[in-house]
């Protein structure tokens, strides 16, 4: 099975006060960490969706062979980034995982478990379902219709879910960043 990854990294990080994509954690940026984890999970193609601070992110991140897509409508919300990323997937992929760049608890093992399901599969944390999530190709057309900041939330509300320990931690505020550095600040193996 060929699975791609779409990494959502287009937001302005207003609450954090600096581009979260460039925050360093364990010797790499949050965005580099997300790309690495997706590669380690075996994703056939990694698509990174940028928007706010895109020029700075491109200059300061090493993304290897990841495909970088510019979302000029990033301020419309997460739905526009999902559409941009899905639009860059080749026709031969069987599905994709959608990942945000600000969840340091995501592991390659977790992504592989999501992908193994072959059906829509969400991550579960703090009593809710969310990303990272796996979507088979049959759902791509629905993903291309997403609008607003809810992302794929509606598509995940009744989906099966896999528990993600620490998944509730996303780096949105200086306090979140401090917590992430305490938990995940070590160098990658």
Short mmCIF file of C-alpha atoms in Angstrom, two decimals:
data_model
loop_
_atom_site.label_atom_id
_atom_site.label_comp_id
_atom_site.label_asym_id
_atom_site.label_seq_id
_atom_site.Cartn_x
_atom_site.Cartn_y
_atom_site.Cartn_z
CA UNK A 1 0.00 0.00 0.00
CA UNK A 2 1.34 3.43 -0.97
CA UNK A 3 0.55 6.16 1.56
CA UNK A 4 1.50 9.83 1.39
CA UNK A 5 1.69 12.41 4.16
CA UNK A 6 0.31 15.94 4.11
CA UNK A 7 1.90 18.14 6.76
CA UNK A 8 -0.09 21.26 7.58
CA UNK A 9 2.37 24.06 8.39
CA UNK A 10 0.78 27.21 6.98
CA UNK A 11 -0.49 29.00 10.09
CA UNK A 12 0.74 32.34 11.43
CA UNK A 13 1.45 31.14 15.01
CA UNK A 14 -0.04 34.32 16.45
CA UNK A 15 -0.46 33.00 20.00
CA UNK A 16 3.11 31.70 20.06
CA UNK A 17 4.54 34.97 18.75
CA UNK A 18 7.03 33.30 16.37
CA UNK A 19 6.71 30.80 13.52
CA UNK A 20 6.09 27.46 15.23
CA UNK A 21 7.42 25.69 12.17
CA UNK A 22 10.89 27.02 13.09
CA UNK A 23 10.84 26.30 16.83
CA UNK A 24 13.68 23.96 17.67
CA UNK A 25 13.02 20.83 19.65
CA UNK A 26 15.70 18.20 20.16
CA UNK A 27 18.06 19.67 17.58
CA UNK A 28 15.53 20.05 14.78
CA UNK A 29 12.65 22.37 13.96
CA UNK A 30 9.08 21.24 14.56
CA UNK A 31 8.59 21.08 10.81
CA UNK A 32 11.77 19.05 10.24
CA UNK A 33 10.64 16.72 13.03
CA UNK A 34 7.27 16.20 11.32
CA UNK A 35 8.91 15.45 7.97
CA UNK A 36 11.33 13.00 9.62
CA UNK A 37 8.54 11.16 11.46
CA UNK A 38 6.49 10.84 8.24
CA UNK A 39 9.50 9.45 6.38
CA UNK A 40 10.26 7.02 9.22
CA UNK A 41 6.63 5.87 9.02
CA UNK A 42 7.23 4.88 5.39
CA UNK A 43 5.20 7.56 3.65
CA UNK A 44 5.82 7.32 -0.09
CA UNK A 45 5.57 11.07 -0.54
CA UNK A 46 5.64 13.90 1.98
CA UNK A 47 3.84 17.12 1.07
CA UNK A 48 4.44 20.18 3.25
CA UNK A 49 1.87 22.97 3.02
CA UNK A 50 3.29 26.41 3.86
CA UNK A 51 1.60 29.80 4.07
CA UNK A 52 2.50 32.45 6.65
CA UNK A 53 6.28 32.94 6.99
CA UNK A 54 6.82 30.58 4.04
CA UNK A 55 10.00 32.29 2.78
CA UNK A 56 11.62 32.20 6.21
CA UNK A 57 10.57 28.57 6.76
CA UNK A 58 12.01 27.50 3.40
CA UNK A 59 15.30 29.21 4.19
CA UNK A 60 15.69 27.76 7.66
CA UNK A 61 14.32 24.22 7.34
CA UNK A 62 15.96 21.23 5.71
CA UNK A 63 13.08 19.33 4.12
CA UNK A 64 14.96 16.99 1.80
CA UNK A 65 12.76 15.51 -0.90
CA UNK A 66 9.50 16.71 0.64
CA UNK A 67 7.25 18.50 -1.84
CA UNK A 68 6.57 22.05 -0.65
CA UNK A 69 3.23 23.59 -1.60
CA UNK A 70 2.33 27.22 -1.06
CA UNK A 71 -1.17 27.91 0.29
CA UNK A 72 -1.89 31.55 -0.52
CA UNK A 73 -5.26 31.23 1.22
CA UNK A 74 -3.73 30.04 4.52
CA UNK A 75 -5.60 32.68 6.51
CA UNK A 76 -8.90 31.07 5.42
CA UNK A 77 -8.18 28.21 7.84
CA UNK A 78 -6.97 24.65 7.96
CA UNK A 79 -9.41 23.49 5.28
CA UNK A 80 -7.53 25.47 2.63
CA UNK A 81 -4.26 23.78 3.61
CA UNK A 82 -5.84 20.34 3.46
CA UNK A 83 -7.14 21.14 -0.04
CA UNK A 84 -3.72 22.38 -1.16
CA UNK A 85 -1.95 19.29 0.17
CA UNK A 86 -4.43 16.76 -1.22
CA UNK A 87 -4.22 18.48 -4.58
CA UNK A 88 -0.50 17.65 -4.76
CA UNK A 89 -0.84 13.91 -4.19
CA UNK A 90 -0.03 11.61 -7.09
CA UNK A 91 -2.78 9.37 -8.49
CA UNK A 92 -1.03 6.18 -7.38
CA UNK A 93 -1.31 6.69 -3.61
CA UNK A 94 -3.85 4.56 -1.76
CA UNK A 95 -4.31 7.09 1.03
CA UNK A 96 -2.69 9.76 3.13
CA UNK A 97 -2.05 10.76 6.70
CA UNK A 98 -2.76 14.36 7.55
CA UNK A 99 -0.40 15.69 10.19
CA UNK A 100 0.14 19.11 11.74
CA UNK A 101 3.66 20.34 12.40
CA UNK A 102 2.98 21.28 16.01
CA UNK A 103 2.24 17.94 17.72
CA UNK A 104 5.57 16.65 19.05
CA UNK A 105 4.07 13.45 20.54
CA UNK A 106 3.41 11.99 17.08
CA UNK A 107 5.64 9.01 16.31
CA UNK A 108 6.34 6.94 13.22
CA UNK A 109 4.80 3.94 15.00
CA UNK A 110 1.57 5.84 15.57
CA UNK A 111 1.39 6.90 11.91
CA UNK A 112 2.06 3.33 10.73
CA UNK A 113 -0.77 2.07 12.95
CA UNK A 114 -3.15 4.69 11.50
CA UNK A 115 -2.15 3.76 7.95
CA UNK A 116 -2.52 0.00 8.57
CA UNK A 117 -6.25 0.38 9.12
CA UNK A 118 -6.95 1.12 5.44
CA UNK A 119 -10.01 3.13 6.51
CA UNK A 120 -10.59 6.58 7.95
CA UNK A 121 -8.77 6.52 11.30
CA UNK A 122 -8.35 9.42 13.71
CA UNK A 123 -6.05 9.93 16.65
CA UNK A 124 -7.73 10.13 20.04
CA UNK A 125 -6.66 12.33 22.94
CA UNK A 126 -8.46 14.13 25.75
CA UNK A 127 -11.82 12.65 24.78
CA UNK A 128 -11.82 13.84 21.17
CA UNK A 129 -10.77 12.71 17.72
CA UNK A 130 -8.34 14.62 15.54
CA UNK A 131 -5.14 14.60 13.58
CA UNK A 132 -2.98 12.91 12.75
CA UNK A 133 -5.52 10.94 10.80
CA UNK A 134 -5.50 8.51 7.91
CA UNK A 135 -7.78 8.93 4.90
CA UNK A 136 -8.10 6.41 2.04
CA UNK A 137 -8.14 7.75 -1.52
CA UNK A 138 -11.94 7.30 -1.62
CA UNK A 139 -12.22 10.28 0.78
CA UNK A 140 -9.90 12.66 -1.14
CA UNK A 141 -12.76 14.39 -2.98
CA UNK A 142 -14.43 15.17 0.35
CA UNK A 143 -11.13 16.52 1.69
CA UNK A 144 -10.83 18.81 -1.34
CA UNK A 145 -14.16 20.41 -0.37
CA UNK A 146 -13.15 21.41 3.18
CA UNK A 147 -13.59 25.03 4.19
CA UNK A 148 -12.78 27.06 7.28
CA UNK A 149 -10.65 26.28 10.28
CA UNK A 150 -12.31 23.04 11.32
CA UNK A 151 -10.13 21.01 8.99
CA UNK A 152 -11.34 17.44 8.68
CA UNK A 153 -13.07 17.45 12.08
CA UNK A 154 -16.48 16.59 10.61
CA UNK A 155 -15.06 13.66 8.66
CA UNK A 156 -13.47 12.31 11.85
CA UNK A 157 -16.33 12.68 14.33
CA UNK A 158 -17.59 9.10 13.81
CA UNK A 159 -14.30 7.55 12.70
CA UNK A 160 -12.49 4.80 14.54
CA UNK A 161 -9.67 6.22 16.62
CA UNK A 162 -6.28 5.18 17.91
CA UNK A 163 -5.09 6.61 21.23
CA UNK A 164 -2.15 9.03 20.93
CA UNK A 165 -0.45 9.55 24.27
CA UNK A 166 0.36 13.25 24.62
CA UNK A 167 -1.59 14.13 21.49
CA UNK A 168 -3.34 17.01 23.23
CA UNK A 169 -0.04 18.91 23.36
CA UNK A 170 0.30 21.13 20.34
CA UNK A 171 2.68 24.06 20.34
CA UNK A 172 0.33 27.05 20.21
CA UNK A 173 1.52 29.19 23.13
CA UNK A 174 4.81 29.90 24.94
CA UNK A 175 3.56 27.63 27.75
CA UNK A 176 2.95 24.79 25.27
CA UNK A 177 6.45 25.28 23.89
CA UNK A 178 7.99 25.11 27.36
CA UNK A 179 6.11 21.85 28.05
CA UNK A 180 7.16 20.39 24.67
CA UNK A 181 10.80 21.26 25.35
CA UNK A 182 10.59 19.56 28.74
CA UNK A 183 9.08 16.40 27.25
CA UNK A 184 10.69 16.18 23.82
CA UNK A 185 13.79 18.41 23.93
CA UNK A 186 16.28 15.55 23.59
CA UNK A 187 18.20 14.97 20.37
CA UNK A 188 16.54 12.58 17.87
CA UNK A 189 17.95 9.03 17.84
#
